XYZ file of C-alpha atoms in Angstrom:
712
model
C 0.000 0.000 0.000
C 1.247 3.470 -0.874
C 1.888 5.739 2.115
C 0.032 9.069 2.218
C 1.645 12.253 3.487
C -1.018 13.725 5.806
C -0.687 17.388 6.903
C -0.556 17.951 10.661
C -4.068 18.020 12.140
C -5.731 17.066 8.854
C -8.905 14.965 8.742
C -9.934 15.209 12.387
C -13.265 16.980 11.890
C -14.811 13.503 11.538
C -13.950 12.987 15.219
C -15.832 16.012 16.453
C -18.781 16.517 14.106
C -19.490 13.265 12.285
C -22.797 12.704 10.530
C -22.870 9.112 11.772
C -20.980 6.868 14.208
C -20.428 3.111 14.249
C -19.508 1.367 17.510
C -17.579 -1.911 17.245
C -18.071 -4.125 20.278
C -21.304 -2.350 21.221
C -22.794 -3.844 24.379
C -26.024 -3.740 26.357
C -23.892 -3.631 29.500
C -23.262 0.081 30.162
C -20.438 -0.762 32.570
C -18.383 -2.139 29.679
C -16.177 -0.028 27.420
C -18.334 -0.971 24.415
C -21.545 -0.050 26.223
C -20.756 3.406 27.547
C -20.208 5.367 24.296
C -23.507 4.023 22.998
C -25.260 4.983 26.225
C -23.736 8.477 26.236
C -24.656 9.179 22.613
C -28.296 8.402 23.288
C -28.393 9.990 26.736
C -27.026 13.347 25.611
C -28.885 13.552 22.308
C -26.398 13.019 19.491
C -28.421 13.807 16.353
C -26.571 11.675 13.793
C -26.891 8.028 12.914
C -25.743 5.560 15.582
C -24.841 2.045 14.426
C -23.958 -0.642 16.979
C -21.761 -3.386 15.501
C -22.029 -6.720 17.246
C -21.597 -10.160 15.697
C -24.843 -11.364 17.291
C -26.931 -8.638 15.654
C -30.355 -7.985 17.156
C -30.959 -4.961 19.354
C -28.289 -3.345 21.484
C -29.524 -0.677 23.909
C -32.746 -0.524 21.821
C -30.872 0.154 18.551
C -30.571 -2.231 15.606
C -27.147 -3.867 15.645
C -25.201 -5.084 12.622
C -22.706 -7.896 12.283
C -20.150 -5.830 10.330
C -19.510 -2.359 8.977
C -20.191 -3.681 5.469
C -23.850 -4.273 6.408
C -24.543 -0.702 7.533
C -27.085 1.262 5.492
C -24.610 4.135 5.113
C -20.883 4.732 5.473
C -20.262 6.030 9.001
C -17.860 8.943 9.218
C -16.503 7.823 12.605
C -15.888 4.380 14.062
C -15.443 3.711 17.773
C -13.600 0.415 18.272
C -13.940 -1.408 21.599
C -13.147 -5.036 20.772
C -10.376 -7.330 22.079
C -6.953 -6.408 20.669
C -6.810 -9.455 18.388
C -9.857 -8.167 16.498
C -8.841 -4.512 16.205
C -6.772 -4.795 13.011
C -9.608 -6.532 11.155
C -12.037 -3.835 12.314
C -9.678 -1.080 11.167
C -9.162 -2.704 7.769
C -12.924 -3.162 7.324
C -13.455 0.529 8.148
C -10.796 1.619 5.688
C -12.280 -0.560 2.957
C -15.769 0.905 3.569
C -14.455 4.492 3.438
C -14.758 5.470 7.119
C -12.962 8.795 7.661
C -11.744 8.322 11.244
C -11.560 5.694 13.954
C -11.041 5.827 17.713
C -9.521 2.672 19.224
C -10.465 2.454 22.891
C -9.068 -1.082 23.225
C -5.842 -1.619 25.163
C -3.205 -4.322 24.754
C -0.747 -2.866 22.262
C 2.670 -1.203 22.620
C 2.130 -0.804 26.358
C 2.143 -4.624 26.590
C 5.435 -5.385 24.863
C 6.892 -6.456 21.530
C 3.917 -8.386 20.160
C 1.533 -5.550 20.964
C 3.920 -3.072 19.363
C 3.961 -5.058 16.117
C 0.159 -5.151 15.993
C -0.020 -1.415 16.721
C 2.482 -0.704 13.945
C 0.316 -2.592 11.438
C -2.692 -0.488 12.443
C -0.639 2.663 11.908
C 0.346 1.412 8.455
C -3.339 1.151 7.505
C -3.851 4.763 8.544
C -0.910 6.022 6.514
C -1.812 3.940 3.464
C -5.502 4.891 3.325
C -5.629 8.371 4.862
C -8.134 7.259 7.504
C -7.191 9.021 10.748
C -6.849 6.709 13.738
C -6.807 7.828 17.380
C -5.229 5.444 19.888
C -5.073 2.597 20.553
C -5.341 2.493 24.332
C -6.925 5.917 24.537
C -9.934 7.540 26.176
C -11.120 8.963 22.875
C -12.702 12.242 21.881
C -15.701 14.503 22.457
C -17.070 17.210 20.180
C -19.174 19.194 22.628
C -21.273 21.384 20.259
C -22.307 18.379 18.130
C -22.464 15.986 21.094
C -20.149 13.623 19.266
C -19.012 11.135 21.891
C -16.257 8.600 21.218
C -15.200 7.919 24.796
C -16.039 5.787 27.828
C -14.896 8.477 30.286
C -16.579 8.405 33.681
C -16.590 12.213 33.502
C -19.736 11.879 31.354
C -21.674 9.600 33.681
C -23.287 12.420 35.662
C -23.345 15.291 33.157
C -22.234 16.505 29.743
C -19.681 19.347 29.491
C -21.032 22.843 29.014
C -20.280 24.196 25.564
C -17.563 26.828 25.446
C -14.343 27.858 23.741
C -11.685 25.903 25.661
C -10.229 22.843 23.941
C -8.529 20.020 25.869
C -5.904 17.671 24.422
C -4.007 15.037 26.358
C -1.848 12.012 25.724
C -3.011 10.526 29.004
C -6.655 9.519 29.023
C -7.075 9.919 32.764
C -5.401 13.337 32.800
C -7.607 14.480 29.946
C -10.754 13.158 31.627
C -9.792 14.718 34.970
C -9.106 18.054 33.280
C -12.532 17.854 31.648
C -14.207 17.214 34.995
C -12.331 20.042 36.718
C -13.277 22.359 33.865
C -16.925 21.574 34.493
C -16.569 22.224 38.221
C -15.075 25.643 37.462
C -17.846 26.508 35.013
C -15.417 26.409 32.110
C -17.095 25.773 28.753
C -15.412 23.192 26.490
C -15.313 22.968 22.699
C -13.507 19.692 22.088
C -11.547 17.068 24.004
C -9.119 14.606 22.448
C -6.889 12.043 24.164
C -4.325 10.380 21.924
C -3.160 7.300 23.865
C -0.476 5.241 22.127
C -0.486 7.492 19.036
C -0.187 4.967 16.214
C -1.366 7.772 13.878
C -2.923 10.879 15.449
C -0.482 12.412 17.929
C -0.459 15.359 20.310
C 0.711 17.688 17.533
C -2.296 16.713 15.385
C -4.548 17.377 18.372
C -3.124 20.866 18.927
C -3.270 21.676 15.213
C -6.905 20.710 14.826
C -7.898 22.920 17.769
C -5.806 25.744 16.326
C -7.918 25.506 13.170
C -11.240 25.101 14.996
C -13.262 28.370 14.951
C -15.059 27.307 18.133
C -11.854 27.054 20.201
C -10.091 30.114 21.621
C -7.806 28.549 24.281
C -6.012 25.177 24.123
C -5.153 23.206 27.266
C -2.620 20.437 26.716
C -1.447 17.597 28.989
C 1.772 16.271 27.433
C 3.950 13.330 28.415
C 6.301 13.156 25.433
C 6.694 14.074 21.794
C 7.239 11.583 19.002
C 7.725 14.090 16.173
C 9.443 17.352 17.060
C 8.906 19.004 13.676
C 5.152 18.328 13.814
C 4.853 19.752 17.317
C 6.722 22.908 16.338
C 4.440 23.306 13.315
C 1.317 22.790 15.447
C 2.465 25.390 17.985
C 3.075 27.826 15.136
C -0.480 27.222 13.921
C -1.879 28.014 17.379
C 0.261 31.126 17.643
C -0.729 32.373 14.179
C -4.394 31.787 15.032
C -3.991 33.904 18.187
C -4.962 31.000 20.448
C -3.093 30.609 23.736
C -1.600 27.139 24.190
C -1.208 26.237 27.878
C 0.878 23.104 28.438
C 1.259 20.836 31.446
C 4.358 18.816 30.535
C 4.827 15.910 32.926
C 7.879 13.696 33.349
C 10.694 16.020 34.429
C 14.035 14.353 33.786
C 16.940 14.087 36.211
C 19.262 16.107 33.968
C 22.791 16.262 35.225
C 22.511 13.315 37.623
C 24.435 10.890 35.423
C 28.034 11.269 34.375
C 28.447 12.632 30.843
C 31.376 13.102 28.502
C 30.668 16.817 28.317
C 29.229 19.449 30.621
C 26.696 20.185 27.905
C 25.332 16.644 28.096
C 24.682 17.026 31.804
C 23.137 20.485 31.584
C 20.920 20.214 28.500
C 18.534 17.553 29.831
C 15.387 16.461 28.055
C 13.013 18.505 30.209
C 15.103 21.629 29.624
C 14.834 20.933 25.888
C 11.043 20.710 26.110
C 11.023 23.934 28.088
C 13.016 25.725 25.404
C 10.957 24.336 22.525
C 7.650 25.214 24.195
C 8.872 28.710 25.039
C 10.108 29.403 21.519
C 6.846 28.039 20.126
C 4.868 30.563 22.152
C 3.303 27.961 24.480
C 2.805 28.755 28.158
C 4.061 25.965 30.397
C 2.503 25.454 33.831
C 3.631 23.112 36.631
C 0.315 21.629 37.798
C -3.091 20.565 36.563
C -4.683 23.076 38.936
C -2.753 25.941 37.380
C -3.513 24.575 33.906
C -7.204 25.093 34.675
C -6.780 28.443 36.425
C -4.647 29.921 33.650
C -6.823 28.465 30.910
C -9.923 29.827 32.589
C -8.345 33.247 33.123
C -7.263 33.467 29.480
C -10.720 32.489 28.266
C -12.352 35.063 30.554
C -9.964 37.975 30.080
C -9.084 37.230 26.461
C -5.500 37.176 25.155
C -5.751 40.784 23.937
C -6.223 41.980 27.529
C -3.021 40.292 28.736
C 0.035 42.581 28.669
C 3.643 41.618 29.033
C 5.532 42.566 32.162
C 5.871 41.537 35.790
C 4.496 44.514 37.730
C 1.272 44.205 39.725
C -0.806 46.396 41.980
C -2.551 44.695 44.890
C -5.725 46.127 46.413
C -7.302 44.766 49.593
C -9.546 45.909 52.425
C -7.095 44.421 54.928
C -3.450 45.159 55.597
C -2.830 41.540 56.597
C -4.155 40.177 53.319
C -2.064 42.786 51.515
C 1.102 41.446 53.108
C 0.146 37.854 52.240
C -0.470 38.821 48.619
C 2.752 40.806 48.421
C 4.722 37.801 49.688
C 2.983 35.416 47.282
C 3.466 37.789 44.350
C 7.161 38.207 45.116
C 7.576 34.436 45.295
C 6.222 34.265 41.727
C 8.754 36.844 40.488
C 6.217 39.670 40.383
C 7.153 43.205 41.397
C 4.943 45.585 43.384
C 6.125 49.054 42.310
C 5.305 52.114 44.351
C 2.325 53.833 42.805
C 2.722 57.289 41.285
C 2.206 60.295 43.537
C -0.848 61.335 41.528
C -2.330 57.858 41.981
C -1.793 57.989 45.720
C -3.453 61.397 45.886
C -6.509 60.033 44.098
C -6.676 57.083 46.495
C -6.513 59.364 49.537
C -9.134 61.675 48.102
C -11.490 58.692 47.988
C -10.525 57.243 51.400
C -8.321 59.519 53.559
C -7.364 56.644 55.899
C -6.200 54.296 53.135
C -2.610 53.080 52.756
C -1.985 54.286 49.180
C 1.360 52.750 48.236
C 1.369 49.139 47.020
C -0.230 46.941 48.322
C -3.140 49.373 48.642
C -5.074 48.936 51.883
C -8.441 50.401 50.901
C -9.840 49.774 54.443
C -13.400 48.699 55.132
C -14.642 52.081 53.848
C -14.872 50.641 50.311
C -17.663 48.360 51.504
C -20.009 51.253 52.144
C -20.607 52.699 48.694
C -19.815 51.408 45.194
C -18.604 54.802 44.006
C -15.845 54.799 46.654
C -14.560 51.403 45.514
C -14.887 52.474 41.887
C -12.768 55.584 42.533
C -10.094 53.449 44.202
C -9.973 50.982 41.331
C -10.049 53.742 38.753
C -7.083 55.496 40.369
C -4.917 52.374 40.240
C -6.142 51.295 36.797
C -4.947 54.633 35.405
C -1.411 54.093 36.722
C 0.919 52.852 33.976
C 3.487 51.624 36.495
C 1.541 48.353 36.815
C 0.781 45.712 34.215
C -2.055 44.034 36.110
C -4.270 44.535 39.165
C -5.204 41.983 41.817
C -8.301 42.861 43.832
C -8.684 40.697 46.937
C -11.825 40.138 48.965
C -12.357 37.442 51.561
C -16.142 37.528 51.996
C -17.689 40.373 49.996
C -19.290 38.200 47.322
C -21.030 35.990 49.899
C -22.716 38.944 51.653
C -25.549 40.364 49.493
C -25.023 44.012 50.509
C -21.262 43.889 49.923
C -21.666 41.801 46.765
C -23.831 44.498 45.182
C -21.291 47.199 46.084
C -18.467 45.256 44.465
C -20.444 44.246 41.366
C -21.575 47.803 40.679
C -18.079 49.217 41.166
C -16.478 46.546 38.991
C -19.011 47.118 36.218
C -18.068 50.797 36.209
C -14.336 50.060 36.173
C -14.713 47.613 33.296
C -16.632 50.267 31.354
C -13.929 52.877 32.015
C -10.964 50.492 31.531
C -12.082 47.807 29.060
C -8.533 46.637 28.276
C -7.185 46.455 31.848
C -6.209 43.041 33.244
C -7.855 42.827 36.666
C -7.963 39.502 38.488
C -10.080 38.909 41.570
C -8.623 36.886 44.422
C -11.900 35.962 46.063
C -14.431 33.348 47.037
C -17.733 33.698 45.237
C -20.910 31.669 44.644
C -21.161 30.110 41.196
C -23.751 32.586 39.928
C -21.705 35.584 41.076
C -18.513 34.110 39.625
C -20.339 33.702 36.313
C -21.379 37.392 36.360
C -17.803 38.469 37.114
C -16.447 36.248 34.356
C -18.955 37.695 31.909
C -17.547 41.154 32.696
C -14.032 39.914 31.912
C -12.771 39.419 35.476
C -11.040 36.083 36.174
C -11.746 34.852 39.709
C -9.213 32.711 41.604
C -9.899 31.666 45.171
C -6.489 31.110 46.799
C -3.820 33.746 47.361
C -0.939 31.624 46.042
C -3.054 30.405 43.128
C -4.113 33.943 42.229
C -0.526 35.214 42.139
C 0.671 32.170 40.188
C -2.125 32.733 37.658
C -1.292 36.403 37.197
C 2.412 35.596 36.841
C 1.609 32.993 34.158
C -0.649 35.427 32.300
C 2.031 38.101 32.269
C 4.608 35.583 31.028
C 2.228 34.749 28.204
C 1.837 38.438 27.385
C 5.615 38.909 27.391
C 6.217 36.225 24.748
C 8.794 37.206 22.190
C 7.798 37.673 18.588
C 7.842 34.429 16.657
C 11.374 33.972 15.290
C 11.801 34.262 11.572
C 12.347 30.967 9.790
C 16.117 30.494 9.527
C 17.735 30.090 6.153
C 18.318 26.460 5.275
C 21.688 25.109 6.354
C 23.024 22.313 4.185
C 24.013 19.178 6.107
C 27.618 18.069 5.771
C 29.525 15.109 7.244
C 32.402 15.669 9.647
C 35.551 13.591 9.334
C 36.298 11.203 12.187
C 39.641 12.946 12.757
C 37.802 16.059 13.975
C 36.708 14.192 17.121
C 40.160 12.944 18.104
C 41.409 15.725 20.380
C 40.796 19.209 21.692
C 43.115 20.580 19.029
C 41.272 18.917 16.143
C 37.905 19.976 17.544
C 38.967 23.606 17.930
C 40.423 23.633 14.430
C 37.029 22.630 12.988
C 35.174 25.122 15.163
C 37.568 27.908 14.164
C 36.805 27.201 10.495
C 33.113 27.640 11.363
C 33.700 31.089 12.868
C 34.276 30.307 16.549
C 36.962 32.566 18.077
C 39.961 30.455 19.100
C 43.353 31.722 20.430
C 46.485 31.014 18.409
C 47.802 27.556 19.180
C 49.877 24.709 17.765
C 50.387 21.017 18.528
C 54.026 20.322 19.417
C 55.303 16.779 19.110
C 58.661 17.603 20.666
C 60.227 20.165 22.930
C 61.881 21.841 19.961
C 58.503 22.245 18.233
C 57.058 23.685 21.443
C 59.886 26.227 21.692
C 59.423 27.213 18.035
C 55.688 27.754 18.575
C 56.381 29.823 21.688
C 58.803 32.103 19.826
C 56.189 32.638 17.124
C 53.303 33.400 19.500
C 55.002 35.083 22.405
C 54.463 34.603 26.122
C 52.510 33.954 28.353
C 51.359 30.529 27.168
C 49.311 27.522 28.204
C 50.414 23.900 27.790
C 47.860 21.067 27.419
C 48.236 17.385 26.760
C 46.788 16.231 23.430
C 45.337 12.736 23.597
C 42.298 11.026 22.053
C 41.980 9.045 25.289
C 41.828 11.965 27.755
C 38.629 14.046 27.799
C 39.248 15.885 31.094
C 42.891 16.936 31.045
C 43.025 18.602 34.461
C 42.200 15.290 36.159
C 45.513 13.799 34.986
C 47.651 16.923 35.470
C 47.613 17.579 31.740
C 47.334 21.379 31.873
C 49.787 24.068 32.897
C 48.819 27.749 32.790
C 51.196 30.702 32.851
C 54.376 29.732 31.011
C 56.310 33.015 30.813
C 59.756 32.091 29.509
C 61.640 29.549 27.424
C 63.327 28.182 30.533
C 59.987 27.621 32.217
C 58.624 26.056 29.032
C 61.466 23.507 28.969
C 60.793 22.537 32.570
C 56.986 22.424 32.444
C 56.874 20.572 29.123
C 58.747 17.584 30.548
C 56.893 17.639 33.869
C 53.501 17.703 32.133
C 54.380 14.602 30.095
C 55.645 12.860 33.233
C 52.438 13.581 35.204
C 50.226 12.268 32.410
C 52.361 9.147 31.976
C 51.952 8.443 35.695
C 48.177 9.070 35.943
C 47.110 7.806 32.497
C 49.785 5.302 31.527
C 47.755 3.723 28.721
C 46.725 6.961 27.015
C 47.901 7.647 23.486
C 49.801 10.956 23.367
C 49.575 13.019 20.178
C 51.644 15.893 21.517
C 51.364 18.996 23.650
C 49.153 21.939 22.706
C 50.950 25.266 22.997
C 48.373 28.078 23.140
C 48.251 31.793 23.747
C 47.163 32.517 27.296
C 43.975 34.598 27.602
C 43.831 36.567 30.842
C 40.836 38.103 32.602
C 37.301 38.159 31.285
C 34.153 36.253 32.234
C 34.037 32.493 31.743
C 30.973 30.986 30.052
C 30.172 27.474 28.955
C 28.931 27.199 25.400
C 27.617 23.966 23.968
C 25.255 22.145 21.649
C 23.471 18.863 21.965
C 21.478 16.847 19.463
C 18.117 16.033 20.998
C 16.624 12.805 19.583
C 13.227 14.483 19.049
C 13.912 18.157 18.384
C 17.375 18.015 16.864
C 20.313 20.319 17.693
C 19.955 22.599 20.725
C 22.428 25.334 21.649
C 23.218 26.200 25.251
C 25.110 28.954 27.086
C 25.672 29.429 30.800
C 28.039 30.351 33.584
C 31.286 28.565 32.830
C 34.349 27.197 34.509
C 33.944 24.923 37.506
C 30.521 26.415 38.330
C 28.710 25.123 35.242
C 27.170 22.050 36.851
C 26.922 23.559 40.341
C 24.654 26.524 39.535
C 23.132 25.237 36.259
C 22.530 28.831 35.195
C 21.968 28.073 31.533
C 19.866 29.220 28.588
C 18.797 26.751 25.925
C 17.364 27.291 22.422
C 16.693 25.156 19.357
C 19.449 25.667 16.786
C 20.158 27.627 14.736
C 19.770 30.996 16.452
C 20.384 34.479 15.140
C 22.293 37.219 16.937
C 19.142 38.713 18.491
C 18.168 35.342 19.966
C 21.726 34.672 21.122
C 21.842 38.042 22.894
C 18.505 37.292 24.565
C 19.926 33.977 25.787
C 22.824 35.787 27.425
C 20.526 38.398 28.958
C 18.325 35.679 30.474
C 21.191 34.313 32.590
C 21.297 35.110 36.277
C 25.004 35.665 35.711
C 24.395 38.290 33.016
C 25.261 41.170 35.410
C 28.839 39.813 35.348
C 28.843 40.563 31.616
C 26.981 43.832 31.966
C 29.331 45.710 34.272
C 27.974 44.847 37.726
C 29.620 46.620 40.691
C 31.878 48.725 38.533
C 33.253 45.863 36.468
C 33.999 46.691 32.844
C 31.259 45.640 30.425
C 32.104 42.442 28.582
C 31.967 41.939 24.835
C 28.426 40.575 24.746
C 28.241 40.975 20.980
C 31.291 38.744 20.516
C 29.759 36.120 22.807
C 26.493 36.277 20.864
C 28.343 35.827 17.566
C 30.079 32.766 19.017
C 26.693 31.279 19.989
C 25.369 31.905 16.476
C 28.413 30.284 14.864
C 28.199 27.247 17.130
C 24.457 26.833 16.517
C 24.987 26.823 12.762
C 27.872 24.365 13.080
C 25.640 22.061 15.155
C 22.926 22.077 12.493
C 25.354 21.635 9.595
C 26.994 18.604 11.209
C 23.940 17.174 13.019
C 24.358 13.812 11.294
C 27.881 13.435 12.687
C 27.938 15.311 16.011
C 25.981 14.400 19.126
C 27.401 17.026 21.525
C 29.731 20.007 21.456
C 31.278 21.420 24.602
C 33.216 24.695 24.813
C 34.264 25.309 28.395
C 35.258 27.947 28.961
C 34.390 30.588 26.435
C 36.203 33.599 27.895
C 34.472 36.888 27.146
C 36.838 39.848 27.415
C 36.073 43.530 27.842
C 33.817 45.240 25.339
C 35.542 45.423 21.970
C 38.186 42.800 22.833
C 36.257 39.727 21.741
C 35.774 36.253 23.145
C 37.911 33.112 23.004
C 37.077 29.387 23.128
C 39.793 27.967 25.375
C 38.755 24.320 25.374
C 36.489 22.237 23.154
C 35.144 18.719 22.896
C 33.206 17.124 20.037
C 31.214 13.988 20.839
C 30.388 11.900 17.754
C 26.992 10.557 16.835
C 27.355 6.821 17.398
C 25.596 5.624 14.256
C 27.605 8.059 12.126
C 30.877 6.805 13.557
C 29.893 3.172 12.994
C 29.486 3.962 9.318
C 33.043 5.363 9.174
C 34.732 2.438 10.870
């Protein structure tokens, strides 16, 4: 069968708004997986044709059943398959032959069960790719199209009620996480457009799920529970689709790796762990990552209520309370989330005091209980702060106002006036409120979050979303090229290749005798550094293979012989290719610069604090390669150590531009030689004073194993 190239997200409308649905393994027993979708479709009023498929025929849950899909009076657009795993492939092939557009395989017993299950799953995937029929699963919880009441799931979340229609889409690789998110959404009064869980992903994957919601006019916010990614290019494309459609993508990525815990050949390998790679890819794709399912719901709800256009970038908030104690709690929680509480402008404070003379007008603003008396007083307070450009968002806290009818009316009237006067202002309420009152507040564009920590975390996430960088321009194509095996042999050979690619490297030469070392020294001048050159020694300092500060020919003679003697003692079996004689670079700030080929997303480039502190502080920035100079500069500026480069405490400013150019050159090298190179480690990259450049003092290239096998 010829394989079809299916665009990301294509063909999934049949999951969410099919004209008819067939259910394989349909059962009268509503406790069984084959019984529940049939029950739900009838219970919640799906308007299309419903066709139970059961070998016994007869009636199933009062509907006429058929022995096979070939006997149906029409071609169903969607098939729900809930039969034992041994019968799934036949069912899929029958659907494909009949022209079914999509199938959801609820059955388990495939790749999660071992090699035999994996082979069967692969054959099902081959049917999908050969025929163009989209297949969800196997071993999934299925899909729901809320507006059309299309139900292809056995989720217990539907046993008591059907989700309210809305504009939030939910996608998840985990069925239980997706179902739990759906239930929590209902409890929060969050309307849902579509839900899709992808399971083992023999065909439809998480990228397809995101892409189809990005294209869905009924979805405005996408919530995603992600465990892994099987196709990095597809995921990046799907995120771009969501970004171009103006739809926030909020991601809960589970499975944080233990990066740096295992020994690695390079510092880069220990620092650029898989979770850090996901973090970088999601950030560059414009997705907003959150650490918990609770925050996934809070942020998703807040974005759907406030609307993305009302979310600014920044990190400055104003806090308003009727209690000084609550103000302190909120200030602490906001600070813990990286939010700043700037002092309000003098004019703002004057307006606050004109409304309530006893208020504390700085930030947090203690409005006192006076605001509970009249709505116009509260409205004047809110208006004063909303006019102040020193804050990006406002948090209004109230412990009990919305549960007391008199106070509730004061707050609702004041908030309605403020929304009228400041339609674009992001104002979040940290409050408890009955469901009907919360719904009224949401309708006015005010997100409501009950807990203090949760409210501050939600605001911080919203402001991070608003501060997203512009989508990077597509980089010019970089032609792939093989790298000779000799390039990986030693530090000297690695640096020679990197220098050809534009990395700044000090003058150096490999000396195979003392006479050659003396000749190199006379050509370069002192001071110098001596390093052992050996394909068997990755970390030279551990065997005494480095000497820094050779300042004369006499010292060179002495240190050259001693260096060889130390290495012979500590690494007696190592092959020695010579001694590297290099110009000594003095001063500057040490960075680590590296690249690593991720198995899913390809080459990643990394920069961080260098020297011996690289793995202690793990102050690193990571980006998919290649990067341009603007992105490279942003990476440097994101480091906690950036003040060391930027002239902190009277230090001279470092040559940030030279460091950025080195990052760019390395990122392009990593892409060009991605088929040959697994990791690149430059530690340190010394960045000198502004205008004096940067220098790669040590380098290591780690080969891609399969590429090296082909060269042996």
